Every structure is written in C-alpha cells, then in structure tokens.
Short mmCIF file of C-alpha atoms and ligand atoms in Angstrom, two decimals:
data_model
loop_
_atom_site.label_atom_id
_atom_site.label_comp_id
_atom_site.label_asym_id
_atom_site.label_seq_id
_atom_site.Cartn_x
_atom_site.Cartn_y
_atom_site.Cartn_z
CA UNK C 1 51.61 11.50 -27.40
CA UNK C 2 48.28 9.65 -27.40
CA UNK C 3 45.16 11.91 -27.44
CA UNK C 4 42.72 11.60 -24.37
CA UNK C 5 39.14 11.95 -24.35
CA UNK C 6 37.61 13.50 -21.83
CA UNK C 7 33.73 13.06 -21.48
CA UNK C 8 30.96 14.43 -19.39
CA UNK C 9 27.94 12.33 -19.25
CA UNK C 10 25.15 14.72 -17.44
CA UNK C 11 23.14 12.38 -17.09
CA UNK C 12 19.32 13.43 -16.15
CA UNK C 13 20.54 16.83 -14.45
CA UNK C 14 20.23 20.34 -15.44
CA UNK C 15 17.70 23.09 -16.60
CA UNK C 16 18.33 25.50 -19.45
CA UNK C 17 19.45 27.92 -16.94
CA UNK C 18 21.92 25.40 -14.96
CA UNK C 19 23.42 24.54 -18.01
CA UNK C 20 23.80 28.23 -18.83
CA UNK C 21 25.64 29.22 -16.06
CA UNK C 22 27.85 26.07 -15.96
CA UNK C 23 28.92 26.99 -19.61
CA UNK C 24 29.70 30.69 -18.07
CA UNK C 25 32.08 29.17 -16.15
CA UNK C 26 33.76 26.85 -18.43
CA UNK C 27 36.59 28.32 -19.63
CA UNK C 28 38.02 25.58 -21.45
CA UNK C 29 40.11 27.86 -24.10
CA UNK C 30 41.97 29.69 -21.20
CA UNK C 31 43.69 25.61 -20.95
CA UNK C 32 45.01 25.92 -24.38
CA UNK C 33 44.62 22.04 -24.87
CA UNK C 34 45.85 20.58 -27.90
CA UNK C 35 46.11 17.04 -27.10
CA UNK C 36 42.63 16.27 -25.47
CA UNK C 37 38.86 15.92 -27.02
CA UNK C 38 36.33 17.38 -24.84
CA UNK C 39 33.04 15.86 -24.63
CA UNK C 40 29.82 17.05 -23.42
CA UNK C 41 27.13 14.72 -23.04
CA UNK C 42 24.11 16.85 -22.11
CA UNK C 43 20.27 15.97 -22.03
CA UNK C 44 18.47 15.74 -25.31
CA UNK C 45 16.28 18.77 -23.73
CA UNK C 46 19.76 20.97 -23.53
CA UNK C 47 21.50 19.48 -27.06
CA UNK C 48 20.37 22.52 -29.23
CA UNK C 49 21.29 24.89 -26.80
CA UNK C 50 24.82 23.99 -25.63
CA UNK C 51 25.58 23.06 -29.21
CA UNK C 52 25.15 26.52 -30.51
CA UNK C 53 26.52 28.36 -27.35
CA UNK C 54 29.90 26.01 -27.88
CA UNK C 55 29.78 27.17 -31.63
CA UNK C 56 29.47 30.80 -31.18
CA UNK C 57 31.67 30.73 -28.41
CA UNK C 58 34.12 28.62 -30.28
CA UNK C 59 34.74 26.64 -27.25
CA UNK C 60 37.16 23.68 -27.56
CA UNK C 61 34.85 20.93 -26.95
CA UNK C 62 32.42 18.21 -28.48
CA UNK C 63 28.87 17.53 -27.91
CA UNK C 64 27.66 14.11 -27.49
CA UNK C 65 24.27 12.74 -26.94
CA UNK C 66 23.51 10.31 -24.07
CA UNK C 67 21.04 7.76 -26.06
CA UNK C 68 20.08 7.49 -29.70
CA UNK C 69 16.71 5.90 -30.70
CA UNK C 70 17.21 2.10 -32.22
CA UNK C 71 15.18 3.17 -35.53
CA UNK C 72 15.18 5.58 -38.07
CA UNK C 73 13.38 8.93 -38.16
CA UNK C 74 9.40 7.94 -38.56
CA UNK C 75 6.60 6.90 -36.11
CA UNK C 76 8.38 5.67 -32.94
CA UNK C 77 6.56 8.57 -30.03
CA UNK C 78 8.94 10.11 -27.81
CA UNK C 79 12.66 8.50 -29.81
CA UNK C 80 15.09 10.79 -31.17
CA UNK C 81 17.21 9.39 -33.93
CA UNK C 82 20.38 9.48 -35.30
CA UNK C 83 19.95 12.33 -37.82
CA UNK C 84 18.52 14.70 -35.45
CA UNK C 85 21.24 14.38 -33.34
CA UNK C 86 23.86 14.92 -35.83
CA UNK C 87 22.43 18.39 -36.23
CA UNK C 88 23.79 19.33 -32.99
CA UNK C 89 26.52 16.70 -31.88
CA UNK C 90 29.29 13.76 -33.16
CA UNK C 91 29.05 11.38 -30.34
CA UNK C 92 26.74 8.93 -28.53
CA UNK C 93 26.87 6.93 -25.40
CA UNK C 94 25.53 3.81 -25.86
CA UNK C 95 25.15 0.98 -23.64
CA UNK C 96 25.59 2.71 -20.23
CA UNK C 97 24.92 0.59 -17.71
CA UNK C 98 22.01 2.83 -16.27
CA UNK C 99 20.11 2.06 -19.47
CA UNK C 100 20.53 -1.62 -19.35
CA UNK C 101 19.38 -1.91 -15.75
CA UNK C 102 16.81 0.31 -15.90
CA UNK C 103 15.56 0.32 -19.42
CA UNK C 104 16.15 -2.80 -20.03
CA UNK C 105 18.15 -2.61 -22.84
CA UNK C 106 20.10 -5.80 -24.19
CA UNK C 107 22.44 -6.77 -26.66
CA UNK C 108 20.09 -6.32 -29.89
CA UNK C 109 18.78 -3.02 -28.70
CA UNK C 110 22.06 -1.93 -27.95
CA UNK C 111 23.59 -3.18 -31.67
CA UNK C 112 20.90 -1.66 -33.33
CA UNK C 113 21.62 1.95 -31.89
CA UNK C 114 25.49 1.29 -32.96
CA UNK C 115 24.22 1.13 -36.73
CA UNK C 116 22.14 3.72 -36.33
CA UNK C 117 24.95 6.11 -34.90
CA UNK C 118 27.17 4.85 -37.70
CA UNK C 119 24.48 5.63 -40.17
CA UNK C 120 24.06 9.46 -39.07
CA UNK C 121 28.37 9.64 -38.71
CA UNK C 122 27.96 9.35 -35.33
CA UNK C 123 30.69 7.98 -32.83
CA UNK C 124 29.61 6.03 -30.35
CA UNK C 125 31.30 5.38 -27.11
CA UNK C 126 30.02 2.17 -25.97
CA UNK C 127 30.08 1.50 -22.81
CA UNK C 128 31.02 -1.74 -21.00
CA UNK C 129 30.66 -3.25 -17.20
CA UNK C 130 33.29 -5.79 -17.72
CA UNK C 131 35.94 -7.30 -19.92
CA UNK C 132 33.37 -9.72 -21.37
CA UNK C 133 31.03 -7.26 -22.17
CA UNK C 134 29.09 -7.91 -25.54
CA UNK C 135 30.94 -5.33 -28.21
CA UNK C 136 28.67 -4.41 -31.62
CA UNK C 137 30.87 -4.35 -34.72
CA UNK C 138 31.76 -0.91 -35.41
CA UNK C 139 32.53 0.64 -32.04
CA UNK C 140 36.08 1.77 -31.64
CA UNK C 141 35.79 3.82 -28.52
CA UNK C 142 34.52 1.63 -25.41
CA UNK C 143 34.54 3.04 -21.80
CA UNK C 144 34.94 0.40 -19.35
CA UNK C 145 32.71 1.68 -16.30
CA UNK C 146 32.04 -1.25 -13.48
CA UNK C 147 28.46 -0.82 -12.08
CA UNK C 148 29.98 -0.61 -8.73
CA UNK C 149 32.41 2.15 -9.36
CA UNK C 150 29.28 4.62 -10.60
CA UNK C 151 28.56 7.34 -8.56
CA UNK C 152 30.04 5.49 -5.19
CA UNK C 153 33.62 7.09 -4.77
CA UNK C 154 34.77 3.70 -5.03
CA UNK C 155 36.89 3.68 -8.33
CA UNK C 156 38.20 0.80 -9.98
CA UNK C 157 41.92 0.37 -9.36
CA UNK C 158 43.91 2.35 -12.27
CA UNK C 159 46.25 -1.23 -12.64
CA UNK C 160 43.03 -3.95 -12.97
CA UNK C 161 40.91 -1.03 -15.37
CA UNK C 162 44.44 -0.75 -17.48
CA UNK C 163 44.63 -5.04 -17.57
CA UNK C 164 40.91 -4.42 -19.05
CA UNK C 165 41.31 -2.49 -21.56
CA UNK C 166 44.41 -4.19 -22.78
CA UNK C 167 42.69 -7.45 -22.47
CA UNK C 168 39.30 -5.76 -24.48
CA UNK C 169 42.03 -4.26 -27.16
CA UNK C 170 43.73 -7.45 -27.45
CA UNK C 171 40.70 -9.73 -28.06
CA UNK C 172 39.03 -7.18 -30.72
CA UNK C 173 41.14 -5.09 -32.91
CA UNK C 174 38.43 -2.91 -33.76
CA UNK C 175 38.78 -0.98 -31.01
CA UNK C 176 41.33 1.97 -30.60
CA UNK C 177 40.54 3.46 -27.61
CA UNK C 178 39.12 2.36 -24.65
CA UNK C 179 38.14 5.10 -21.63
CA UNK C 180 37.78 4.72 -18.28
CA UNK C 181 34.47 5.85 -16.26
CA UNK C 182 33.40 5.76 -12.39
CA UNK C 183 33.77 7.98 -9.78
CA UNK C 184 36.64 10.08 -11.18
CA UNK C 185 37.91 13.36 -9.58
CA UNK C 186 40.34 15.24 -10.56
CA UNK C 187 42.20 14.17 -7.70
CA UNK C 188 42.53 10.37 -9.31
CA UNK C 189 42.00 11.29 -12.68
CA UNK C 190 45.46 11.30 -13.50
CA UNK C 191 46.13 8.30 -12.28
CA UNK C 192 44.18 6.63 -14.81
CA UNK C 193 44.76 8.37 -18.14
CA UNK C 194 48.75 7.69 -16.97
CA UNK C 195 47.94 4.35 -17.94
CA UNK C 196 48.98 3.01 -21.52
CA UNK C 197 45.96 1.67 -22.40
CA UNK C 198 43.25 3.97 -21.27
CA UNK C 199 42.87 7.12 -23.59
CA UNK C 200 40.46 8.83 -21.42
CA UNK C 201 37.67 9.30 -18.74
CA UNK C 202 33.86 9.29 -18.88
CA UNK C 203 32.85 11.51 -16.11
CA UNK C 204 29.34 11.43 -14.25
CA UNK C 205 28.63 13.21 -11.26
CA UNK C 206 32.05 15.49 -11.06
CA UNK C 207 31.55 16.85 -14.72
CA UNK C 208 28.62 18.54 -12.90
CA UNK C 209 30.46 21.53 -11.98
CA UNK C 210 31.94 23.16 -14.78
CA UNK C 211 35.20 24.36 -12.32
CA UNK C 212 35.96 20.69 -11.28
CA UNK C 213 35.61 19.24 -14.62
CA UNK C 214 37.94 21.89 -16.04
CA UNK C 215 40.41 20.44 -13.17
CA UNK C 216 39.60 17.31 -14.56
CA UNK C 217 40.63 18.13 -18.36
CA UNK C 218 43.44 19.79 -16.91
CA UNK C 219 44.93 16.81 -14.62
CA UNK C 220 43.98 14.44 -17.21
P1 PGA K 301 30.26 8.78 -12.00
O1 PGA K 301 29.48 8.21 -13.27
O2 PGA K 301 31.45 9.56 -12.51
O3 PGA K 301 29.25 9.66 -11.30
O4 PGA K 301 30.68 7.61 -11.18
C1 PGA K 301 30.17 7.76 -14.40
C2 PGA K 301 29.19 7.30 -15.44
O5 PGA K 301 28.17 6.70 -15.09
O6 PGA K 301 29.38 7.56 -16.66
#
C-alpha cells in the first residue's frame, strides 16, 4: 500500500494561543495511522512551539516550514535558513504559488532554496501550478496545486490532477511522489488520494481546524 502524505500549509494564520488550542484538539494518535505522514506547516513565528508540543506529546505528525531563506546562515535581515529550521522540522514548501506571485520569486530563487533544504536534510515539497512547471534537481515530492483551485472551492478534477502527476513522474524520474493541493475537504479528499499517482494532499484553508483536518487524514 503506497504511503500518503498529508500536509497542512497554515499559511499566514494563527497566534501562539490559536495554535495551542488547535493542537488540544488534534488527536491524531486516537487514528492509529500507520500508513500516512502528517505534516504541519506552521508559521516560522509558531515552528519552536508546535515542534516541541508534537515531541512531548509524541504526536504522530511532521513539522514542515513554509519558506526557507535562499542563503546560508549570515547577514541576510529578516531570512531564516536551512539550519535553523532543521532544529525544529524535516520539510519545506517551496515554490508555492503565493510566493511567486507575490514575492516574486522565480526559477533561480526557487532552485537556490532546494539546495539549501538539501543542505540542512531538509525535504522539500515543491510545489507546481502546472505540468510544465520548472522542477530543481533534487526534489522528489512535488504538489501539483493550480492557482485557480487555491482557496476557491473549485478543485481540480481528481482524473486531469492524476494525468498530471503521471505525466510530471513520467518526464522526470526523480520524482516519487507527487501530492495534490487546492481546495480539499474531507468530503473530496478521498477522491484524490484514490488515484494511483497522487500520494497525498497539501491542505490550505481546511487544515485550519484541527477537527476537519483530522477528517481529512482520516478520509485520505
Ligand atoms: P487551499 O490552499 O486548500 O486553501 O485551497 C492550498 C494551498 O495553497 O496549499
């Protein structure tokens, strides 16, 4: 059986409290999951805190940062880099859409944070818009999330994001697992990680509330 990944990306929400009281009500153990990596991608702001709570909780799930500074630790104001991160988590999103539009990050930018992830032992999930999507060597988990599927309700279709991965696994063997992302639910969440191809979910707004995104891991 193939192992899913199932990954919360908070984006820029939640206090110290929120998070607090949405890891009071993530019961994740009570699943008894064997077969399923759960991710949580909180602020940098909330890394230290949820990494430690997860570890002395001994919660079955993975922290993951949202961003990872293009350089090494040194004189670049307001970055945090790759080893500072791996003091509280194992993953990185990279490449999220949100970033490129807004921040304007392109393809160098975006290559240089992949060696820097890979540097610290890092994995980084690198996300994509489309098949065609520029992929840095080293990446072996991509989630395919189209801009207009994020944070609409509109999901892709589970059969056209299942003839994108397989066309995105076919053309690069690097990659081994490729995750779906935009507007799921645990109502249609299923109906993607059913799919051969796709090995998982990246989760925005639903992974918000710790009881639906337990639904989520659980319908996955
Ligand atoms: P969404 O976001 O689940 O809110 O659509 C997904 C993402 O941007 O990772």
């Amino acid at each position: 059986m193939k192992k899913l990944f199932i990954v919360g990306n908070w984006k820029s929400n939640k206090t110290a409290l929120e998070a607090k009281n949405w890891l009071d009500a993530f019961k994740v153990n009570d699943l008894g999951i064997t077969d399923k990596e759960i991710i949580i991608c909180p602020p940098f702001t909330l890394l230290s805190s949820i990494s430690l709570e997860v570890r002395s909780q001994k919660l079955e799930a993975r922290i993951g940062a949202q961003d990872i500074s293009p350089f090494d630790e040194g004189a670049y104001t307001g970055e945090i880099n790759g080893k500072q991160i791996k003091e509280f988590g194992d993953y990185v999103l990279i490449g999220h859409s949100e970033r490129r539009q807004y921040l304007k990050e392109d393809d160098e930018i975006l290559n240089r944070k992949v060696i820097m992830a890979i540097k610290y032992n890092l994995i980084p999930i690198f996300c994509v818009q489309e098949r065609n999507t520029v992929i840095p060597s080293g990446v072996r988990i991509v989630a395919y999330e189209p801009i207009w599927a994020i944070g609409t309700g509109n999901p892709d279709t589970p059969d056209n994001a299942e003839q994108v991965a397989t066309a995105i696994k076919s053309s690069n063997k690097e990659i081994t697992h490729i995750l779906y992302g935009g507007s799921i639910t645990s109502a249609n969440t299923n109906s993607f990680t059913k799919m051969s191809q796709i090995d998982g979910v990246l989760v925005g707004g639903a992974s918000l509330d710790s009881t639906e995104f337990l639904k989520i891991i659980n319908n996955a």
